[in-house]
XYZ file of C-alpha atoms in Angstrom:
426
model
C -0.057 0.055 0.118
C 1.332 3.394 -0.906
C 1.500 6.256 1.398
C -1.435 8.470 1.284
C 1.069 11.480 1.875
C 2.907 10.512 -0.987
C -0.082 10.273 -3.195
C -1.167 13.891 -2.171
C 2.409 15.197 -2.922
C 3.131 13.184 -5.908
C -0.042 12.520 -7.450
C 1.247 12.559 -11.001
C 4.540 10.495 -10.100
C 1.907 7.792 -8.910
C -0.383 8.142 -11.734
C 2.456 7.647 -14.405
C 3.607 4.349 -12.389
C -0.325 2.833 -12.581
C -0.005 4.179 -16.403
C 3.204 2.602 -17.152
C 1.755 -1.141 -15.771
C -0.813 -0.849 -18.210
C -3.687 -0.494 -15.619
C -6.673 1.569 -15.512
C -7.071 3.533 -12.215
C -7.641 7.006 -11.703
C -5.602 8.508 -8.496
C -7.779 11.755 -8.475
C -10.682 9.355 -6.986
C -8.489 8.822 -4.029
C -7.453 12.344 -3.780
C -11.153 13.648 -3.772
C -12.163 11.063 -1.327
C -9.155 12.131 0.716
C -10.379 15.959 0.356
C -13.898 15.047 1.509
C -12.361 13.348 4.751
C -10.160 16.188 5.633
C -12.998 18.721 5.075
C -15.011 16.441 7.615
C -12.307 16.421 9.949
C -12.076 20.193 9.875
C -15.540 20.589 10.246
C -15.726 18.287 13.426
C -12.769 20.283 14.939
C -14.407 23.185 14.390
C -17.612 22.139 15.968
C -15.718 20.626 18.836
C -14.442 24.045 19.662
C -17.440 25.476 19.424
C -19.165 22.887 21.757
C -16.097 23.528 24.170
C -16.591 27.319 24.560
C -20.450 26.826 24.763
C -20.056 24.376 27.528
C -17.471 26.724 29.210
C -20.036 29.557 29.165
C -22.856 27.454 30.510
C -20.715 25.823 33.296
C -19.611 29.374 34.455
C -23.313 30.721 34.660
C -24.356 27.423 36.569
C -26.679 26.826 33.770
C -28.951 29.710 34.320
C -30.457 31.532 31.470
C -28.656 29.278 29.158
C -31.249 27.102 27.485
C -30.541 28.460 24.005
C -26.977 27.131 24.431
C -27.919 23.770 25.965
C -29.859 23.303 22.925
C -26.967 24.460 20.444
C -24.796 21.975 22.357
C -27.178 19.061 21.703
C -27.534 20.033 18.055
C -23.421 20.193 17.965
C -23.361 16.989 19.526
C -25.613 15.304 17.000
C -23.770 17.290 13.704
C -20.524 15.653 15.248
C -21.822 12.217 15.169
C -23.132 12.190 12.065
C -19.780 13.798 10.466
C -17.756 11.069 12.261
C -20.354 8.440 10.932
C -19.621 9.930 7.361
C -15.885 10.068 7.997
C -15.882 6.349 8.772
C -17.755 5.531 5.646
C -14.954 7.697 3.946
C -12.479 5.991 5.369
C -13.614 2.705 4.434
C -14.118 3.569 0.736
C -10.600 5.475 1.089
C -8.868 2.039 2.342
C -10.530 -0.053 -0.356
C -9.084 2.196 -3.252
C -5.422 2.351 -1.584
C -5.597 -1.641 -1.710
C -6.207 -1.450 -5.434
C -3.336 0.665 -6.132
C -0.029 -0.945 -7.341
C 3.314 -0.022 -6.263
C 4.944 2.433 -8.256
C 7.801 0.780 -10.419
C 11.394 2.162 -9.542
C 13.108 4.278 -11.979
C 15.772 1.534 -13.168
C 12.719 -0.577 -14.217
C 12.557 -0.719 -18.106
C 9.019 0.737 -19.422
C 7.267 -1.891 -21.648
C 3.921 -3.430 -22.098
C 4.188 -7.218 -21.474
C 6.960 -10.281 -21.030
C 8.417 -9.205 -24.698
C 9.534 -5.903 -23.182
C 11.716 -7.608 -20.180
C 15.411 -6.539 -20.477
C 17.973 -9.131 -20.248
C 20.582 -8.788 -17.680
C 23.206 -11.711 -18.263
C 23.348 -15.558 -18.903
C 25.267 -18.154 -17.390
C 26.598 -21.493 -18.589
C 25.563 -23.000 -21.877
C 22.445 -25.415 -22.949
C 23.217 -29.300 -22.983
C 24.492 -30.467 -26.343
C 22.555 -33.407 -27.173
C 23.124 -36.011 -30.072
C 19.596 -36.973 -29.888
C 16.169 -35.468 -29.737
C 15.580 -34.382 -25.979
C 12.111 -35.181 -24.560
C 9.956 -32.995 -22.251
C 9.929 -33.741 -18.569
C 6.421 -35.638 -18.268
C 7.130 -38.255 -20.864
C 11.076 -38.821 -19.193
C 9.374 -39.098 -15.672
C 6.348 -41.316 -16.722
C 8.894 -43.642 -18.639
C 11.069 -44.171 -15.714
C 8.279 -44.234 -13.341
C 8.955 -41.432 -11.338
C 6.032 -39.148 -12.120
C 2.588 -40.429 -12.279
C -0.120 -37.773 -13.645
C -2.723 -40.732 -13.830
C -2.949 -41.755 -10.573
C -2.688 -38.014 -9.212
C -5.782 -37.266 -11.177
C -7.833 -40.058 -9.818
C -7.054 -38.634 -6.328
C -7.201 -34.975 -6.825
C -7.986 -33.931 -10.800
C -6.017 -31.835 -13.065
C -2.878 -30.378 -12.486
C -1.380 -32.531 -9.916
C 1.282 -35.340 -9.581
C 2.575 -38.165 -7.911
C 6.415 -38.473 -7.364
C 7.131 -42.017 -6.930
C 10.552 -43.933 -5.706
C 13.793 -42.016 -6.915
C 11.411 -39.293 -8.201
C 10.502 -38.317 -4.689
C 13.779 -38.734 -3.345
C 15.021 -36.475 -6.129
C 12.652 -33.902 -5.191
C 13.366 -34.177 -1.431
C 16.991 -34.080 -2.218
C 16.708 -30.707 -4.048
C 15.001 -29.096 -1.247
C 17.400 -30.187 1.489
C 20.459 -29.189 -0.824
C 18.793 -25.910 -1.434
C 17.978 -25.240 2.411
C 21.610 -26.444 3.329
C 22.984 -23.892 0.646
C 21.000 -20.782 2.008
C 21.321 -21.613 5.672
C 24.957 -22.858 5.788
C 26.519 -20.581 3.405
C 24.285 -17.498 2.851
C 23.193 -16.586 6.330
C 19.462 -17.106 6.004
C 17.502 -18.626 9.159
C 15.147 -21.579 8.316
C 11.591 -21.484 9.326
C 9.033 -24.255 9.338
C 5.643 -22.671 8.869
C 1.941 -23.211 8.645
C 0.483 -23.268 5.303
C -3.054 -21.992 6.533
C -3.080 -18.126 7.243
C -5.311 -15.667 8.389
C -7.017 -13.357 5.776
C -4.790 -10.409 7.388
C -1.895 -11.877 6.235
C -2.959 -12.170 2.509
C -3.678 -8.620 2.925
C -0.683 -7.763 4.479
C 1.446 -9.192 1.387
C -1.132 -7.927 -1.182
C -2.671 -11.069 -2.212
C -6.063 -9.777 -0.677
C -8.376 -8.050 -1.728
C -7.403 -7.910 -5.666
C -6.061 -11.718 -6.159
C -8.765 -13.827 -4.239
C -9.654 -15.854 -7.180
C -5.795 -17.096 -7.067
C -6.232 -18.472 -4.001
C -7.918 -21.253 -2.077
C -9.746 -20.473 1.210
C -11.374 -22.463 3.726
C -14.757 -23.011 3.484
C -16.442 -20.829 6.347
C -13.568 -19.468 7.473
C -11.401 -16.393 6.935
C -8.513 -18.733 6.405
C -6.543 -19.754 3.094
C -3.906 -22.136 1.877
C -0.705 -20.084 1.247
C 0.240 -19.552 -2.494
C 3.850 -18.858 -1.366
C 5.933 -18.915 1.786
C 6.196 -15.418 1.221
C 3.101 -14.775 2.861
C 3.642 -16.123 6.150
C 7.416 -15.553 6.507
C 6.729 -11.810 6.024
C 3.844 -11.858 8.148
C 5.840 -13.379 11.162
C 6.855 -9.467 12.176
C 2.988 -8.017 11.109
C 2.417 -5.312 13.682
C 6.021 -5.309 15.164
C 8.655 -2.665 15.725
C 11.806 -3.917 15.087
C 15.495 -2.588 16.032
C 18.199 -1.363 13.567
C 20.231 -4.160 15.063
C 17.823 -6.784 14.039
C 18.327 -5.626 10.518
C 18.665 -7.303 7.796
C 16.574 -10.151 8.965
C 16.753 -13.159 6.565
C 14.366 -16.096 6.560
C 14.246 -19.431 4.223
C 11.401 -22.039 4.351
C 10.328 -24.967 2.247
C 6.553 -25.270 1.966
C 3.620 -26.714 -0.192
C 1.979 -23.645 -2.288
C -1.102 -23.634 -3.414
C -2.750 -22.040 -6.314
C -6.006 -21.973 -8.270
C -4.373 -20.904 -11.547
C -7.694 -19.131 -12.302
C -5.751 -17.058 -15.173
C -3.954 -19.911 -16.877
C -6.724 -21.771 -18.369
C -5.409 -23.587 -21.597
C -1.835 -22.981 -20.477
C 0.790 -26.040 -19.377
C -2.119 -28.236 -18.650
C 0.275 -31.139 -18.584
C 3.706 -31.663 -16.635
C 4.915 -29.915 -13.651
C 5.210 -26.340 -14.465
C 1.562 -25.073 -13.371
C 0.454 -27.338 -10.766
C -2.133 -26.427 -8.063
C 0.058 -27.847 -5.354
C 3.833 -27.563 -5.293
C 7.004 -27.262 -2.973
C 9.007 -24.210 -3.044
C 11.993 -22.837 -1.240
C 11.200 -19.324 -0.209
C 13.962 -16.398 0.380
C 12.485 -13.061 2.475
C 14.220 -10.347 3.923
C 13.384 -7.333 5.950
C 16.019 -4.848 5.545
C 16.612 -1.172 6.375
C 15.557 1.180 3.453
C 18.715 2.608 2.110
C 20.026 -0.775 1.733
C 17.192 -2.396 -0.013
C 18.233 -2.451 -3.639
C 21.982 -3.640 -2.538
C 19.918 -6.578 -0.703
C 17.858 -7.258 -3.901
C 21.232 -7.746 -5.815
C 22.314 -10.153 -3.122
C 19.147 -12.069 -3.068
C 19.146 -12.349 -6.604
C 23.007 -13.768 -6.433
C 21.960 -16.266 -3.834
C 19.138 -17.834 -5.992
C 21.236 -17.902 -9.051
C 23.982 -19.935 -7.073
C 21.355 -22.744 -7.189
C 21.479 -23.017 -10.361
C 24.985 -22.443 -10.804
C 25.854 -25.463 -8.159
C 23.750 -27.838 -10.334
C 25.332 -26.504 -13.459
C 22.165 -25.286 -15.246
C 22.152 -23.092 -18.166
C 19.785 -19.812 -17.052
C 19.205 -16.161 -17.821
C 18.571 -13.225 -15.856
C 15.946 -10.491 -17.062
C 14.432 -7.478 -15.304
C 10.701 -7.498 -15.607
C 9.493 -4.394 -17.374
C 6.433 -2.055 -15.941
C 3.903 -4.010 -18.034
C 4.978 -7.315 -16.645
C 5.928 -6.123 -13.072
C 3.657 -7.818 -10.102
C 1.177 -5.853 -8.375
C 3.292 -5.360 -5.124
C 7.007 -5.076 -6.553
C 8.547 -2.028 -7.228
C 11.365 -3.741 -9.002
C 11.718 -7.537 -9.923
C 14.410 -10.125 -11.699
C 13.147 -13.285 -13.056
C 15.715 -16.036 -13.091
C 14.615 -18.085 -16.253
C 15.876 -21.476 -16.617
C 16.692 -23.310 -19.753
C 14.556 -26.593 -20.325
C 16.206 -28.729 -22.982
C 12.932 -30.730 -23.806
C 10.916 -27.676 -24.377
C 13.777 -25.804 -26.059
C 12.732 -22.561 -24.217
C 13.551 -20.705 -20.928
C 10.886 -20.782 -18.204
C 10.898 -18.766 -15.189
C 12.030 -20.816 -11.937
C 12.310 -17.643 -9.584
C 11.089 -14.071 -9.221
C 13.255 -11.957 -6.725
C 11.562 -8.793 -6.064
C 11.990 -5.367 -3.766
C 8.790 -4.311 -2.611
C 10.238 -1.186 -0.644
C 7.878 -0.202 2.153
C 4.401 -1.232 0.154
C 3.776 -4.469 2.066
C 5.523 -3.414 5.370
C 2.807 -0.540 5.467
C -0.366 -2.902 4.636
C 1.174 -5.369 7.483
C 2.416 -2.396 9.920
C 6.222 -3.673 10.239
C 8.555 -0.892 11.136
C 11.790 -0.372 12.799
C 13.551 2.243 14.897
C 16.977 3.360 13.953
C 17.446 4.480 17.447
C 15.448 3.411 20.692
C 14.331 6.957 21.029
C 13.828 7.744 17.196
C 10.447 7.542 15.394
C 9.478 4.236 13.850
C 9.769 3.602 10.210
C 8.702 1.062 7.869
C 10.929 -1.353 6.850
C 11.566 -2.832 3.044
C 10.829 -6.238 2.370
C 12.352 -8.370 -0.316
C 11.563 -11.734 -1.575
C 12.320 -14.393 -3.951
C 12.078 -18.099 -4.875
C 15.118 -20.183 -3.849
C 13.600 -22.090 -5.952
C 10.457 -23.271 -7.270
C 11.249 -27.158 -6.791
C 8.971 -28.507 -9.223
C 10.113 -26.403 -12.062
C 13.637 -27.475 -10.661
C 12.918 -30.930 -10.899
C 11.666 -30.366 -14.666
C 15.094 -28.826 -15.422
C 17.052 -31.544 -13.824
C 14.828 -34.079 -15.952
C 15.231 -32.273 -19.124
C 18.756 -31.107 -18.844
C 20.383 -34.264 -17.443
C 18.485 -36.763 -19.745
C 20.405 -39.367 -21.477
C 19.813 -40.996 -25.027
C 18.763 -44.246 -23.421
C 16.076 -42.689 -21.228
C 17.952 -42.156 -17.852
C 18.414 -39.240 -16.070
C 21.780 -38.419 -14.439
C 21.916 -37.021 -10.904
C 23.481 -33.764 -10.582
C 26.741 -34.185 -8.252
C 25.629 -31.564 -5.926
C 22.806 -33.454 -4.816
C 24.259 -37.041 -4.883
C 25.091 -37.291 -1.175
C 21.522 -36.342 -0.662
C 20.284 -39.370 -2.471
C 22.867 -41.933 -0.676
C 25.345 -41.597 -3.973
C 22.795 -42.377 -6.538
C 24.447 -41.510 -9.787
C 21.440 -41.779 -12.083
C 17.821 -42.731 -12.482
C 17.269 -45.784 -15.097
C 14.895 -48.049 -16.275
C 16.519 -50.433 -13.917
C 15.021 -48.204 -11.203
C 11.538 -48.506 -12.253
C 9.237 -50.061 -10.215
């Protein structure tokens, strides 16, 4: 959520940011409601001052011959009550509008309409060179007996999978590898979190109210299944005041994530790319405002290191204004090469939200014990999406005989298994 004071002072800049995203929203409607509210507040203060003066006069005369003043005091009290009720209504409408305004893109974000206008920052590694036509992961996994989409559909419907045998072991190995890397080498604190959160947590990180259709809500409750560990990790410090000595805070967590994929009809209907339920290792930071863009670069490097250790070719792109997420001021996507699909696919988004989430969730800090609290900056990134990482391993490490070599970095997490072969098929 943006600062209302900033909207008043820089309304043109805010409107330009909204327009650059390709969104339709008129900032003037916020300013109009704000002006109405401020006029009411001014009127209430004047009425209160008049009531106080009248009450003082009545008190001095001990109430004698002041019937008209008493009636006026009563009338003023009624006017104040009605004005305060109107103010509450305006407050509610104003809050609803503020929740619909996206974050303002950082000045370094490239202008553009969609993903075609994203700016490539760098590439790392090279795609594998096969002497055969590489297959896609679903075919590889089904042939090896490690991915079963039919049984998952029997259990839960479309966009689910059953990982079996060494397929399950490989996913678990990738999770443990990533958690160990982030906690032991990059200074993140691992957290084991609930996957059900309250409505206010979704509001705090920006999923609600705008993106409700993307969520799974528990029937007859105000609780939701999390779409990402970003939600509970960020809300760990909701309505708290941190000290500057505590910052930066760095958290990581592996959780199940749940998404309705409401806007993806017809996209990636098979395979692991777009599932209703999946594992993801998340990275979240709480930092001082002046360091947040350095911390974004560091976060990006921490996520990239996973792919480097696994020797997977990837590229980094900076999202343009038209492709930027609602809550982000700046985002880098890491796109890993998928050999079977012959294309790059997003495997991580690393974003700086500045104080957008912190303002919604009430997360502040004090630079000094006696200083005024100010909002922290929050950042998050996938470190990485586990299902998509499994896809990358299957497609890039496949062999001509149908087997898949296990990347050296994760073999110790699989009791030294070097490859998944047809002989492993159960």
